[in-house]
Short mmCIF file of C-alpha atoms in Angstrom, two decimals:
data_model
loop_
_atom_site.label_atom_id
_atom_site.label_comp_id
_atom_site.label_asym_id
_atom_site.label_seq_id
_atom_site.Cartn_x
_atom_site.Cartn_y
_atom_site.Cartn_z
CA UNK A 1 86.53 160.23 65.07
CA UNK A 2 84.54 158.54 62.31
CA UNK A 3 87.76 157.26 60.67
CA UNK A 4 88.94 155.86 64.02
CA UNK A 5 85.64 153.98 64.52
CA UNK A 6 85.84 152.56 60.96
CA UNK A 7 89.44 151.36 61.61
CA UNK A 8 88.37 149.70 64.84
CA UNK A 9 85.48 147.92 63.08
CA UNK A 10 87.83 146.72 60.36
CA UNK A 11 90.32 145.50 62.98
CA UNK A 12 87.62 143.63 64.88
CA UNK A 13 86.48 141.95 61.64
CA UNK A 14 90.03 140.79 60.96
CA UNK A 15 90.34 139.45 64.52
CA UNK A 16 87.02 137.64 64.14
CA UNK A 17 88.10 136.09 60.83
CA UNK A 18 91.38 135.01 62.45
CA UNK A 19 89.68 133.24 65.34
CA UNK A 20 87.12 131.61 63.02
CA UNK A 21 89.98 130.19 60.91
CA UNK A 22 91.75 128.94 64.06
CA UNK A 23 88.52 127.33 65.31
CA UNK A 24 87.88 125.60 61.94
CA UNK A 25 91.49 124.34 61.76
CA UNK A 26 91.33 122.96 65.33
CA UNK A 27 87.92 121.41 64.61
CA UNK A 28 89.18 119.71 61.44
CA UNK A 29 92.36 118.55 63.18
CA UNK A 30 90.33 116.99 66.03
CA UNK A 31 87.82 115.40 63.63
CA UNK A 32 90.32 114.03 61.10
CA UNK A 33 93.31 113.19 63.32
CA UNK A 34 92.54 112.95 67.06
CA UNK A 35 89.00 111.50 66.93
CA UNK A 36 89.92 108.88 64.31
CA UNK A 37 93.06 107.76 66.18
CA UNK A 38 91.25 107.65 69.54
CA UNK A 39 88.46 105.59 67.93
CA UNK A 40 91.04 103.21 66.43
CA UNK A 41 92.84 102.95 69.78
CA UNK A 42 89.68 101.99 71.71
CA UNK A 43 88.63 99.66 68.88
CA UNK A 44 91.97 97.81 69.19
CA UNK A 45 91.64 97.64 72.99
CA UNK A 46 88.05 96.38 72.98
CA UNK A 47 88.24 94.04 69.95
CA UNK A 48 91.17 91.65 70.22
CA UNK A 49 91.86 88.04 71.17
CA UNK A 50 91.99 88.83 74.88
CA UNK A 51 89.02 91.20 75.16
CA UNK A 52 86.08 91.46 72.76
CA UNK A 53 83.31 93.84 73.79
CA UNK A 54 79.90 94.27 72.21
CA UNK A 55 76.80 96.10 73.49
CA UNK A 56 75.33 92.95 75.06
CA UNK A 57 78.34 90.90 76.19
CA UNK A 58 82.06 90.78 76.93
CA UNK A 59 84.15 87.84 75.68
CA UNK A 60 87.49 87.09 77.39
CA UNK A 61 90.11 84.99 75.55
CA UNK A 62 87.39 83.99 73.00
CA UNK A 63 85.96 81.59 75.64
CA UNK A 64 84.43 83.27 78.67
CA UNK A 65 81.26 85.27 78.01
CA UNK A 66 79.97 87.89 80.43
CA UNK A 67 76.58 89.50 79.84
CA UNK A 68 76.50 93.32 80.02
CA UNK A 69 73.52 94.18 82.23
CA UNK A 70 72.53 97.63 83.45
CA UNK A 71 73.64 96.68 86.97
CA UNK A 72 77.10 95.67 85.74
CA UNK A 73 77.36 98.82 83.62
CA UNK A 74 76.58 100.93 86.70
CA UNK A 75 79.17 98.98 88.72
CA UNK A 76 81.77 99.48 85.98
CA UNK A 77 81.11 103.23 85.91
CA UNK A 78 81.46 103.38 89.70
CA UNK A 79 84.72 101.41 89.63
CA UNK A 80 86.09 103.61 86.84
CA UNK A 81 85.66 106.66 89.11
CA UNK A 82 87.77 105.05 91.87
CA UNK A 83 90.18 103.30 89.48
CA UNK A 84 93.00 105.79 90.12
CA UNK A 85 92.49 105.45 93.88
CA UNK A 86 92.67 101.63 93.57
CA UNK A 87 95.92 101.88 91.59
CA UNK A 88 97.35 104.31 94.17
CA UNK A 89 96.26 102.03 97.02
CA UNK A 90 97.86 98.97 95.44
CA UNK A 91 101.15 100.80 94.82
CA UNK A 92 101.48 102.98 97.92
CA UNK A 93 99.56 100.97 100.58
CA UNK A 94 99.08 97.31 99.66
CA UNK A 95 102.64 96.74 98.44
CA UNK A 96 104.28 98.28 101.59
CA UNK A 97 101.94 96.20 103.79
CA UNK A 98 102.81 93.01 101.90
CA UNK A 99 106.53 93.92 101.96
CA UNK A 100 106.43 94.56 105.73
CA UNK A 101 104.99 91.05 106.24
CA UNK A 102 107.77 89.70 104.00
CA UNK A 103 110.36 91.48 106.16
CA UNK A 104 108.76 90.18 109.36
CA UNK A 105 109.72 86.64 108.28
CA UNK A 106 113.35 87.61 107.66
CA UNK A 107 116.39 88.88 109.44
CA UNK A 108 117.17 92.16 107.69
CA UNK A 109 120.58 93.74 107.43
CA UNK A 110 121.35 97.05 105.73
CA UNK A 111 124.58 97.15 103.73
CA UNK A 112 124.77 100.66 102.38
CA UNK A 113 121.88 101.05 99.94
CA UNK A 114 121.48 97.27 99.69
CA UNK A 115 119.04 95.28 101.86
CA UNK A 116 120.16 91.76 102.76
CA UNK A 117 117.48 89.36 104.00
CA UNK A 118 117.76 85.93 105.57
CA UNK A 119 114.62 83.80 105.87
CA UNK A 120 113.85 82.92 109.51
CA UNK A 121 110.32 81.53 109.34
CA UNK A 122 108.43 82.75 112.47
CA UNK A 123 111.51 83.26 114.69
CA UNK A 124 110.84 87.00 114.95
CA UNK A 125 107.28 86.34 116.16
CA UNK A 126 108.59 83.81 118.70
CA UNK A 127 111.20 86.33 119.89
CA UNK A 128 108.54 89.05 120.29
CA UNK A 129 106.65 86.94 122.84
CA UNK A 130 109.44 84.89 124.44
CA UNK A 131 112.70 86.89 124.20
CA UNK A 132 111.60 90.53 124.32
CA UNK A 133 111.27 91.50 128.01
CA UNK A 134 109.12 94.61 127.43
CA UNK A 135 106.95 94.19 124.32
CA UNK A 136 104.28 91.86 125.77
CA UNK A 137 103.94 94.02 128.90
CA UNK A 138 103.55 97.20 126.80
CA UNK A 139 101.05 95.44 124.54
CA UNK A 140 98.92 94.31 127.52
CA UNK A 141 98.96 97.85 128.96
CA UNK A 142 97.90 99.15 125.56
CA UNK A 143 94.99 96.69 125.32
CA UNK A 144 93.78 97.50 128.86
CA UNK A 145 94.08 101.25 128.24
CA UNK A 146 92.00 100.88 125.06
CA UNK A 147 89.31 98.95 126.96
CA UNK A 148 89.14 101.80 129.50
CA UNK A 149 89.78 104.87 127.32
CA UNK A 150 87.49 104.10 124.37
CA UNK A 151 84.22 103.82 126.39
CA UNK A 152 85.13 106.98 128.34
CA UNK A 153 85.74 108.89 125.09
CA UNK A 154 82.55 107.61 123.44
CA UNK A 155 80.32 108.35 126.47
CA UNK A 156 81.86 111.83 126.86
CA UNK A 157 81.35 112.58 123.15
CA UNK A 158 77.74 111.37 123.30
CA UNK A 159 76.93 113.50 126.37
CA UNK A 160 78.46 116.63 124.81
CA UNK A 161 76.64 115.97 121.50
CA UNK A 162 73.31 115.59 123.36
CA UNK A 163 73.90 118.88 125.21
CA UNK A 164 74.91 120.81 122.08
CA UNK A 165 71.93 119.36 120.20
CA UNK A 166 69.55 121.15 122.60
CA UNK A 167 68.05 124.54 121.72
CA UNK A 168 70.87 126.65 123.12
CA UNK A 169 72.56 129.81 121.90
CA UNK A 170 76.00 129.70 120.33
CA UNK A 171 75.95 126.10 119.07
CA UNK A 172 78.71 126.92 116.57
CA UNK A 173 80.93 128.31 119.34
CA UNK A 174 80.50 125.18 121.48
CA UNK A 175 81.26 122.96 118.46
CA UNK A 176 84.45 124.98 117.84
CA UNK A 177 85.52 124.76 121.49
CA UNK A 178 85.22 120.97 121.59
CA UNK A 179 86.73 120.48 118.13
CA UNK A 180 89.69 122.84 118.70
CA UNK A 181 91.86 120.24 120.53
CA UNK A 182 91.64 117.98 117.45
CA UNK A 183 93.30 120.72 115.38
CA UNK A 184 96.01 121.85 117.81
CA UNK A 185 96.74 118.52 119.55
CA UNK A 186 99.69 117.47 117.41
CA UNK A 187 102.45 115.28 118.80
CA UNK A 188 104.88 118.02 120.02
CA UNK A 189 102.04 120.09 121.56
CA UNK A 190 100.64 117.09 123.47
CA UNK A 191 104.15 116.09 124.61
CA UNK A 192 104.74 119.57 126.05
CA UNK A 193 101.30 119.68 127.72
CA UNK A 194 101.88 116.25 129.28
CA UNK A 195 105.28 117.38 130.56
CA UNK A 196 103.58 120.38 132.25
CA UNK A 197 100.85 118.18 133.81
CA UNK A 198 98.10 119.85 131.77
CA UNK A 199 96.48 116.56 130.75
CA UNK A 200 95.30 115.62 134.27
CA UNK A 201 92.77 117.16 136.67
CA UNK A 202 94.55 118.55 139.78
CA UNK A 203 91.45 118.10 141.96
CA UNK A 204 91.56 114.31 141.43
CA UNK A 205 95.07 114.16 142.92
CA UNK A 206 94.18 116.49 145.78
CA UNK A 207 91.32 114.31 147.05
CA UNK A 208 93.30 111.08 146.76
CA UNK A 209 90.77 109.58 144.36
CA UNK A 210 93.43 107.82 142.29
CA UNK A 211 95.04 106.22 145.35
CA UNK A 212 91.67 104.95 146.56
CA UNK A 213 90.92 103.28 143.20
CA UNK A 214 94.41 101.88 142.76
CA UNK A 215 94.47 100.44 146.32
CA UNK A 216 91.15 98.62 145.83
CA UNK A 217 91.94 96.79 142.58
CA UNK A 218 94.70 94.41 141.61
CA UNK A 219 97.98 95.56 140.17
CA UNK A 220 96.83 94.17 136.82
CA UNK A 221 94.14 96.88 136.52
CA UNK A 222 95.83 99.51 138.67
CA UNK A 223 98.25 100.77 136.01
CA UNK A 224 95.70 101.31 133.19
CA UNK A 225 93.27 103.02 135.61
CA UNK A 226 96.00 105.25 136.96
CA UNK A 227 97.13 106.05 133.40
CA UNK A 228 93.52 106.91 132.51
CA UNK A 229 93.20 109.41 135.38
CA UNK A 230 96.70 110.81 134.79
CA UNK A 231 95.77 111.58 131.18
CA UNK A 232 92.01 112.10 131.47
CA UNK A 233 91.99 115.41 129.55
CA UNK A 234 94.29 113.91 126.91
CA UNK A 235 91.75 111.10 126.40
CA UNK A 236 88.82 113.53 126.20
CA UNK A 237 90.67 115.63 123.61
CA UNK A 238 90.20 112.71 121.22
CA UNK A 239 86.41 113.22 121.35
CA UNK A 240 86.11 116.15 118.89
CA UNK A 241 85.43 114.11 115.74
CA UNK A 242 83.05 111.75 117.57
CA UNK A 243 81.02 114.72 118.87
CA UNK A 244 80.47 115.91 115.29
CA UNK A 245 79.52 112.38 114.16
CA UNK A 246 76.94 112.04 116.96
CA UNK A 247 75.60 115.54 116.29
CA UNK A 248 75.01 114.67 112.64
CA UNK A 249 73.12 111.53 113.70
CA UNK A 250 71.05 113.30 116.36
CA UNK A 251 69.97 116.02 113.94
CA UNK A 252 68.71 113.35 111.50
CA UNK A 253 66.22 111.91 114.02
CA UNK A 254 62.64 113.00 113.27
CA UNK A 255 61.37 115.19 116.14
CA UNK A 256 57.80 113.95 115.57
CA UNK A 257 58.91 110.57 117.04
CA UNK A 258 59.83 112.29 120.32
CA UNK A 259 56.50 114.19 120.30
CA UNK A 260 54.57 110.94 119.77
CA UNK A 261 56.48 109.23 122.61
CA UNK A 262 55.77 112.16 124.97
CA UNK A 263 52.03 111.91 124.16
CA UNK A 264 52.22 108.20 125.04
CA UNK A 265 53.78 109.12 128.40
CA UNK A 266 57.43 108.29 127.76
CA UNK A 267 59.96 110.10 129.97
CA UNK A 268 63.15 111.71 128.53
CA UNK A 269 65.17 108.81 129.99
CA UNK A 270 62.95 106.25 128.19
CA UNK A 271 63.09 108.28 124.95
CA UNK A 272 66.88 108.23 125.12
CA UNK A 273 67.08 104.42 125.49
CA UNK A 274 64.22 103.56 123.10
CA UNK A 275 64.64 106.22 120.37
CA UNK A 276 67.93 108.13 120.52
CA UNK A 277 70.37 105.30 121.23
CA UNK A 278 68.96 102.80 118.64
CA UNK A 279 68.88 105.58 116.01
CA UNK A 280 72.57 106.43 116.37
CA UNK A 281 73.81 102.86 117.01
CA UNK A 282 75.60 102.59 113.61
CA UNK A 283 77.37 105.86 114.38
CA UNK A 284 78.50 104.51 117.76
CA UNK A 285 80.17 101.60 115.95
CA UNK A 286 81.89 104.00 113.53
CA UNK A 287 83.01 106.23 116.41
CA UNK A 288 84.42 103.25 118.33
CA UNK A 289 86.45 102.12 115.32
CA UNK A 290 87.68 105.67 114.69
CA UNK A 291 88.63 106.12 118.37
CA UNK A 292 90.60 102.86 118.55
CA UNK A 293 92.45 103.62 115.31
CA UNK A 294 93.19 107.28 116.13
CA UNK A 295 94.50 106.41 119.62
CA UNK A 296 96.51 103.47 118.30
CA UNK A 297 98.30 105.39 115.55
CA UNK A 298 98.94 108.50 117.66
CA UNK A 299 102.63 109.34 117.59
CA UNK A 300 102.97 109.31 121.41
CA UNK A 301 101.35 105.89 121.79
CA UNK A 302 103.62 103.79 124.01
CA UNK A 303 103.72 100.83 121.58
CA UNK A 304 104.60 103.04 118.61
CA UNK A 305 107.33 104.81 120.60
CA UNK A 306 108.74 101.39 121.56
CA UNK A 307 108.66 100.12 117.97
CA UNK A 308 110.36 103.29 116.72
CA UNK A 309 113.04 102.86 119.37
CA UNK A 310 113.66 99.29 118.23
CA UNK A 311 113.79 100.35 114.58
CA UNK A 312 116.53 102.89 115.16
CA UNK A 313 118.45 100.78 117.69
CA UNK A 314 122.19 100.77 117.06
CA UNK A 315 122.65 97.04 117.88
CA UNK A 316 121.29 95.52 114.67
CA UNK A 317 122.71 92.01 115.17
CA UNK A 318 120.62 91.26 118.24
CA UNK A 319 117.56 89.03 117.83
CA UNK A 320 115.14 91.67 119.10
CA UNK A 321 116.33 94.58 116.95
CA UNK A 322 116.44 95.48 113.30
CA UNK A 323 113.93 96.12 110.53
CA UNK A 324 112.69 92.53 110.29
CA UNK A 325 111.92 92.35 114.01
CA UNK A 326 110.28 95.80 113.93
CA UNK A 327 108.05 94.67 111.06
CA UNK A 328 107.05 91.70 113.24
CA UNK A 329 106.15 94.00 116.16
CA UNK A 330 104.09 96.17 113.80
CA UNK A 331 102.13 93.14 112.55
CA UNK A 332 101.50 91.87 116.10
CA UNK A 333 100.37 95.37 117.09
CA UNK A 334 98.03 95.52 114.08
CA UNK A 335 96.49 92.13 114.92
CA UNK A 336 95.89 93.16 118.55
CA UNK A 337 94.33 96.45 117.40
CA UNK A 338 92.05 94.56 114.97
CA UNK A 339 91.03 92.15 117.77
CA UNK A 340 90.15 95.07 120.07
CA UNK A 341 87.97 96.58 117.31
CA UNK A 342 86.27 93.22 116.75
CA UNK A 343 85.59 92.87 120.50
CA UNK A 344 84.01 96.33 120.71
CA UNK A 345 81.94 95.82 117.54
CA UNK A 346 80.88 92.35 118.74
CA UNK A 347 79.76 93.71 122.14
CA UNK A 348 77.77 96.50 120.44
CA UNK A 349 76.07 93.98 118.11
CA UNK A 350 75.21 91.66 121.02
CA UNK A 351 73.69 94.61 122.91
CA UNK A 352 71.75 95.61 119.78
CA UNK A 353 70.28 92.10 119.33
CA UNK A 354 69.25 91.93 122.99
CA UNK A 355 67.56 95.34 122.65
CA UNK A 356 65.47 94.01 119.70
#
């Protein structure tokens, strides 16, 4: 037994010596080879005719001097952390966006793997509004549906967030119940539920509420209102993320403010308008933008379905078909979506200024 222990000690010493030698060799290799070459590499990059960096300033092309302040150093460190994201954005997002605008000004024809383009100025944009019999009508319906659906979604999300924020049991369960549709409501699932009539409330049809509303407004507003009631549950299913955003904002409000207002005689209704709503106003703006974007890019959106149909149309020689024309429709759709966001944000800002 004693001999075995002595052998093990000797073996462990040899192993230790081996690893010490490996460590010293790696250390010397890093110090003499890697560190020196890396230092030379950065010295070449930071001290040349184009870029010359010192501790206090940066000189570009031996002419333009930029002082290195602490604020600029902090900004540089921040940008260096998102540098890879910026490169990825420029390659995978900015270039496709720029290329789609390029295609929107051309007539595009696919010849095998080759793409042939013919410059047409703004003919595709003119065709979208003057020659396409359906696009403008679909776009107007989309804009009206956004004006109706977004406020309904935001108000519903705010009410549910206010209820869940109360001292009730099972808050986590309620959060899960209202967030669950966001997880399961993918395109095929929603399509099947819509086909089965699961996205509307049967009681609304039974009492003729839709007919009453539709008969008392013009045809211009009748279709979006009818579409809203036909898909009311589908609209409310988009409220899961907004509920969580509002909950986060509500839980940040200091409860001592409510206690002070109650001592001063403020009612719950007054506390809501004077404390709660102004406190979460920035989150309302974020939720509105998120709602417009999420509804606009949803795969079953009528405009997106129409654009996809045009993109894969078999008649590619027609003026209102093909990749160039589809790129035009996408850009028009994007501009309308941006205008809707600006309108909502502008209305919220006007309301906020009046409240002050």
